[in-house]
Structures are given as C-alpha cells and as structure tokens.
Coordinates of C-alpha atoms in Angstrom, one line a residue:
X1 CA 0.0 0.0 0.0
X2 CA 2.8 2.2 0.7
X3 CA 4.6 1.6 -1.8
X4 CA 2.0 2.6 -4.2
X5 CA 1.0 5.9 -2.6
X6 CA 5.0 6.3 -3.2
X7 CA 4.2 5.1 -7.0
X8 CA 1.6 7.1 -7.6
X9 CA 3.8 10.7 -5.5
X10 CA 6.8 9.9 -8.1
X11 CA 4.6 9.8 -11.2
X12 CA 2.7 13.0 -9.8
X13 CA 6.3 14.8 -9.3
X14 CA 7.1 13.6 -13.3
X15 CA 4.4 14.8 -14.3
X16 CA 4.0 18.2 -12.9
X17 CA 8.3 18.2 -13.5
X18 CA 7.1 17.3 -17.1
X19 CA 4.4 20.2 -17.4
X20 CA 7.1 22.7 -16.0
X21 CA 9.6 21.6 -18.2
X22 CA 7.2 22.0 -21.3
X23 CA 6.0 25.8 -20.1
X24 CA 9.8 26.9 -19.7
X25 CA 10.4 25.7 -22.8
X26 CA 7.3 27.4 -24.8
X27 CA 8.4 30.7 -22.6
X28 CA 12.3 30.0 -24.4
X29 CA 11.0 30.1 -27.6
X30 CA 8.7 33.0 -27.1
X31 CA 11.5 35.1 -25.6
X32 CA 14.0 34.0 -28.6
X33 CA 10.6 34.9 -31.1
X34 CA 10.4 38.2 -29.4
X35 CA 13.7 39.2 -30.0
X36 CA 14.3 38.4 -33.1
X37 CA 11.3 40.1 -34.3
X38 CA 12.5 43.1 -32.4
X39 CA 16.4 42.4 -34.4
X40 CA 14.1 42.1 -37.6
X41 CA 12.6 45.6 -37.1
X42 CA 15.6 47.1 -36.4
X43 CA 17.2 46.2 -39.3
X44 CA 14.2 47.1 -41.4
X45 CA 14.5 50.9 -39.3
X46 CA 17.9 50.8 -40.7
X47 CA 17.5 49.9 -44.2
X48 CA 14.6 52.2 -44.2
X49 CA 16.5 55.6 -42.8
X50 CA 19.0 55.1 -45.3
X51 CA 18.1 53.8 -48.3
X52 CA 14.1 54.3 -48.9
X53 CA 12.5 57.0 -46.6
X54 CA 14.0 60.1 -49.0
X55 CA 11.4 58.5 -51.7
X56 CA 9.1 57.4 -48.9
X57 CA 8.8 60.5 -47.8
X58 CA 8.2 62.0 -51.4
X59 CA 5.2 60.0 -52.1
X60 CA 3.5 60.9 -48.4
X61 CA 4.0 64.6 -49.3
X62 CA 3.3 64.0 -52.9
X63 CA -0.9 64.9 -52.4
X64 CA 0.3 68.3 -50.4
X65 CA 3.3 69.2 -52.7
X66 CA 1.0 68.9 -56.4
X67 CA -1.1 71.5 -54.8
X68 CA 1.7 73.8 -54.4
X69 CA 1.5 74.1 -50.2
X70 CA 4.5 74.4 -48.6
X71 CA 5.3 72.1 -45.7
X72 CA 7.4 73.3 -42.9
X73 CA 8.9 72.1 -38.9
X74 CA 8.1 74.3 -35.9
X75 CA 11.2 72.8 -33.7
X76 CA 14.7 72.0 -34.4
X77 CA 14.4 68.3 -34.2
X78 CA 11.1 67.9 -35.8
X79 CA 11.9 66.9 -39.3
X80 CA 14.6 63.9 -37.9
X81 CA 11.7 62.8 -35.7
X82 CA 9.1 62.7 -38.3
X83 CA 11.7 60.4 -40.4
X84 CA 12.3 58.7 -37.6
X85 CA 8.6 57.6 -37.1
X86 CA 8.3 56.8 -41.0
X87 CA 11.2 54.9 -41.1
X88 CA 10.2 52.6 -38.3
X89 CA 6.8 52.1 -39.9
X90 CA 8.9 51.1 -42.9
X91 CA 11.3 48.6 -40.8
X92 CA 7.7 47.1 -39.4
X93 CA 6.8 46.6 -43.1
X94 CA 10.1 45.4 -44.3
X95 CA 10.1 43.1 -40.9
X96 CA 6.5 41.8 -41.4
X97 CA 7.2 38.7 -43.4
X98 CA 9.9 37.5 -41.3
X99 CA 7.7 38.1 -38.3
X100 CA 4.9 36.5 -39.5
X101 CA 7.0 33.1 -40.4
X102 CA 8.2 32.7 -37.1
X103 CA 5.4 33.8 -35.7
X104 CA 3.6 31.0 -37.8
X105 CA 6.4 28.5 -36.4
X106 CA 5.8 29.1 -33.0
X107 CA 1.6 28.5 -33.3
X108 CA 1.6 25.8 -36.1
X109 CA 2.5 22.9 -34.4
X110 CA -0.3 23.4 -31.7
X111 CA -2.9 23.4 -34.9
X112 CA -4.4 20.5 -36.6
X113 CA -4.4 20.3 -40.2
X114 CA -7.9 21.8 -41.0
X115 CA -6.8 24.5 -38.6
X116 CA -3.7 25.4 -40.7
X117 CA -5.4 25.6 -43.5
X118 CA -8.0 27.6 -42.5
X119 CA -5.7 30.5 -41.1
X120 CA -3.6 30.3 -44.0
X121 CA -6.4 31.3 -46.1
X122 CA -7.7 33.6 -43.7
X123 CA -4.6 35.6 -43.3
X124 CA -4.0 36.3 -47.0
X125 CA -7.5 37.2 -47.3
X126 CA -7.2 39.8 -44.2
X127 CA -3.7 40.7 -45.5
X128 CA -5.3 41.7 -49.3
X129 CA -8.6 43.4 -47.5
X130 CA -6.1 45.5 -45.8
X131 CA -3.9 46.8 -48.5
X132 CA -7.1 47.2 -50.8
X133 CA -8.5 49.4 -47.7
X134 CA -5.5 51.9 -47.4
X135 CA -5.1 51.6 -51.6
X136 CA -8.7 52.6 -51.8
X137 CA -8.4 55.4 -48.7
X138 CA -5.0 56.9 -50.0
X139 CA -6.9 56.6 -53.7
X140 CA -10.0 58.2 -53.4
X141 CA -11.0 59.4 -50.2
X142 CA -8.1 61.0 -49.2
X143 CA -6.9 63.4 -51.7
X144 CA -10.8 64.1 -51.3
X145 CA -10.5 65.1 -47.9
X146 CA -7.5 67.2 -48.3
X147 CA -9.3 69.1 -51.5
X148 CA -12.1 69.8 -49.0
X149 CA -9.8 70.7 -46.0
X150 CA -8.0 73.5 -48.1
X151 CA -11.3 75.0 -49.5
X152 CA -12.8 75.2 -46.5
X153 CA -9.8 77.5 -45.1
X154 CA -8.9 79.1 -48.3
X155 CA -10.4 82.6 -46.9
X156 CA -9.5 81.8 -43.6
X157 CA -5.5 81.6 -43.7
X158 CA -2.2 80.7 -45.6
X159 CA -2.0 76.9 -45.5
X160 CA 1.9 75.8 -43.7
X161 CA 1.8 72.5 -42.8
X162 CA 3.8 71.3 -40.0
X163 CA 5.5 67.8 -41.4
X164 CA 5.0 66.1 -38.4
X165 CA 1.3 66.9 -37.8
X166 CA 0.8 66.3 -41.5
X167 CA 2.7 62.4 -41.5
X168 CA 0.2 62.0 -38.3
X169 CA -2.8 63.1 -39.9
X170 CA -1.9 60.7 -42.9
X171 CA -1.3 57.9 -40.8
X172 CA -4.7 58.2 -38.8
X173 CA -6.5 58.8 -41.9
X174 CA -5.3 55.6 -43.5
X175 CA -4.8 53.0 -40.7
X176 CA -8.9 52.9 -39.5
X177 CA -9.6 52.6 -43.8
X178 CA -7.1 49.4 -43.1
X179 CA -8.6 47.9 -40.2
X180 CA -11.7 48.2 -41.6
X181 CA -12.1 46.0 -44.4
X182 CA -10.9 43.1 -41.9
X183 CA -14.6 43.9 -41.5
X184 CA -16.1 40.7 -43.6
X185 CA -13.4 38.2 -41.9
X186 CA -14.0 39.5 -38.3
X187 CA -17.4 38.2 -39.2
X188 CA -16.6 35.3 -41.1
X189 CA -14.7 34.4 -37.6
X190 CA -17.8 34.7 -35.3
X191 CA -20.0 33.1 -37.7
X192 CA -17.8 29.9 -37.7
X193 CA -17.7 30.1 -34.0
X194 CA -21.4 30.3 -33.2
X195 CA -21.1 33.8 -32.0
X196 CA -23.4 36.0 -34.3
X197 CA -26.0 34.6 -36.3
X198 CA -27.5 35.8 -40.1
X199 CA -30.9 36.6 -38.1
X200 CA -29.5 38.6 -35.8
X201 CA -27.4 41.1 -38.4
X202 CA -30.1 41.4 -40.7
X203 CA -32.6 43.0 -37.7
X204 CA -29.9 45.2 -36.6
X205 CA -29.1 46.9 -39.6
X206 CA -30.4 50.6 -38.0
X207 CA -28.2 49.5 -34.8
X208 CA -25.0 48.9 -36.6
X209 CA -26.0 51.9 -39.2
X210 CA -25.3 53.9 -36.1
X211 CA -22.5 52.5 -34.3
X212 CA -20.7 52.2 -37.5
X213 CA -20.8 56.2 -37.8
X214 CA -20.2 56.3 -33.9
X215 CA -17.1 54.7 -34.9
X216 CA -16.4 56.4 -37.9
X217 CA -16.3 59.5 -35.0
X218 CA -13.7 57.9 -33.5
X219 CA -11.5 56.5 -35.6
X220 CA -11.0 59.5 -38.0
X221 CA -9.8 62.8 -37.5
X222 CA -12.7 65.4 -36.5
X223 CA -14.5 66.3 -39.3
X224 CA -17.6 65.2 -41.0
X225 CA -16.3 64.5 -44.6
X226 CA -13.7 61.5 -43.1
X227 CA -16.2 60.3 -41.0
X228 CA -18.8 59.5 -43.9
X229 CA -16.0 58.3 -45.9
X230 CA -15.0 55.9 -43.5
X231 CA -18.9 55.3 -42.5
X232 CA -19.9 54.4 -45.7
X233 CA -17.4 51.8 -46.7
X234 CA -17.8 50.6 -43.0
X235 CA -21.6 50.1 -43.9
X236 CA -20.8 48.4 -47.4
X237 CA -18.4 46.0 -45.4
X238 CA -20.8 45.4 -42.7
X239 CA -24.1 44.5 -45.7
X240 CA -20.9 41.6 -47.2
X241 CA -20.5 40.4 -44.2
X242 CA -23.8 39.9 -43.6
X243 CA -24.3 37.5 -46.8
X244 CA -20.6 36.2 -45.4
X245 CA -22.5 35.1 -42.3
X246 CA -25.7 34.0 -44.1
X247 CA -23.8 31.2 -45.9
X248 CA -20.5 30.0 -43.0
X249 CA -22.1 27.0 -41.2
X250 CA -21.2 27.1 -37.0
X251 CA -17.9 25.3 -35.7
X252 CA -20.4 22.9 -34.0
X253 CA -22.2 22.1 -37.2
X254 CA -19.2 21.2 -39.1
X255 CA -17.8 18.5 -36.4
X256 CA -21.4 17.1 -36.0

C-alpha cells in the first residue's frame, strides 16, 4: 500500500516536473521569437532611414506638394523625428514577413491540419482586405479630404503645414480605412464560431448603421467629410458580411 501511494507521488512529481519543463520551454522560444522580431525591425528601421524614406517621404508629401502648399517644422528636431517615425513604420513593413514566419512557427505545431489551412487562407484574405482598404483610402477618399480641407480654409488663412502633424494626420487617416475592411473576416470568424448569427445582423441593420458612424467619429480625424468616408465603406463591409455570415455553417455544425 505504501509503496504505491509512493508510486503514484513519483509519477505526480514527473508529471508536474514534465508540465514545468514543457511551459519553460514554450516561454524559451517565445522570448527567442520576441527578439528576433524586435532584431528584424531594427534592421528594417535601418535599411529604411538610409536607403528608402528620402522617396518614402516624397510619395506621403506628394498629395500636399502637387497642390503647391509648402510644408514646414516648428522645432529644431522635428523633421529627424518625423523620419524617424516613418522609417520605423517602414522597418515594421520590411520586418513583417519574417515576423509572421516565425510567428507561424511558433503557433503551427499546436494546430491541426484543418486548422492550418484555415488561417492560411484567412490571413492572406485579411492581409489583401487591408492593403485594398489603405489603396482605396489613400486613392479616393483621401486626396478628397485634403481638396475639401483647403477649401474650406482658403479665406481663412495661408496653408503651412507642420510635417509632423501632416505624417500623423496621414497615418490616422489611412490605418482605421485598413482595419476596416478586416470587417467581412471578423465576421466570417464569429459566424464559424457560433457567436453571431444571419438573423440577428439582418434586424440590426439601424443598430450597426449607427455605431458604424459612432465609430467612424472615432477613428477618424474630427471632421464630417472622413467620417462619412470611413462610415460608408464601413456600412458596405458590414451588408458583405452579412451574406458572409448568411452562408458560413457554425464550428459545432461542421464537427457534427
């Protein structure tokens, strides 16, 4: 009897031993994941400093500098900054694709097969919504917004632009457009796990008319005309992903 109550401590002690060992390692590889994505970026920052963010920086100023406004820096250090901050967004971009292989190392051997496939096709569907939103933002509603922003102060003052302020204001315009039309596979997502049903999004079409332009509010800079460019796409979005919903069976449904 003893001796299996001492069985039974030694194989509790492996196991818990066992389960320690497997989290420390897990925590290894995330810390070794970590930094190397953070090496990765650096080196991107790098590359991008030198070599690309002179013609980066020519393309964001491109929709100010066609309409003859002259862009300007209000403190000494300004302009390095604002390169600074551009540059790192280009050593993020540069970075991404390493960041999301090892990334993808780290998860897929916790996935089964139907799993793996699954995200694969998700991610290139939310990576192509997302550079078709800023596309279509820098496209068409943004050169919109800035035609509308200068003749609406035309009378009013001399546009200057501070460079910093105007990177900013590009950057906040452009990301929401971006996240955005992730819209249809957000709800491709929570269709496939139960959480929203068809039913449900068709009867709260005046709801979400709202809340999308609540958003809109948010997301964008404070003015009516990038609000309702934002809201309306937002809306279109939110009527595909209705039909998205309307046709993805539930997770449960699938293993039944």
């Amino acid at each position: 009897m003893a001796k299996n109550n001492i069985d039974q401590s030694n194989q509790h002690d492996m196991e818990v031993e066992s389960k320690t060992s497997s989290l420390m390692t897990h925590l290894l590889e995330l810390r070794k994941l970590l930094i190397l994505c953070a090496v990765a970026i650096v080196i991107g920052f790098a590359v991008g400093f030198y070599f690309l963010c002179p013609a980066v920086m020519d393309f964001i100023m491109k929709p100010i500098s066609a309409r003859g406004i002259e862009v300007i820096y209000t403190a000494v250090s300004e302009a390095l900054t604002t390169q600074f901050k551009v540059s790192l967004i280009i050593g993020i971009v540069l970075a991404s694709p390493f960041i999301v292989w090892r990334l993808w190392c780290f998860i897929k051997p916790a996935l089964y097969e139907h799993e793996i496939r699954l995200i694969r096709g998700l991610f290139l569907l939310a990576l192509l919504l997302f550079l078709i939103g800023i596309a279509f933002c820098y496209r068409y509603v943004y050169n919109l917004a800035i035609d509308f922003f200068l003749v609406a102060g035309e009378n009013l003052a001399t546009p200057m632009l501070s460079i910093d302020k105007y990177v900013g204001f590009l950057f906040s315009f452009l990301l929401p457009f971006g996240i955005v039309f992730e819209l249809p596979v957000a709800l491709y997502i929570a269709a496939h796990m139960g959480w929203v049903k068809y039913e449900q999004m068709a009867k709260g079409r005046k709801f979400v008319f709202f809340g999308i332009f609540v958003m809109a509010a948010v997301l964008t800079p404070p003015d009516v005309v990038s609000q309702v460019m934002l809201g309306v796409p937002m809306y279109v979005l939110y009527e595909i992903g209705v039909q998205v919903v309307r046709i993805t069976k539930p997770k449960r449904k699938i293993e039944s």
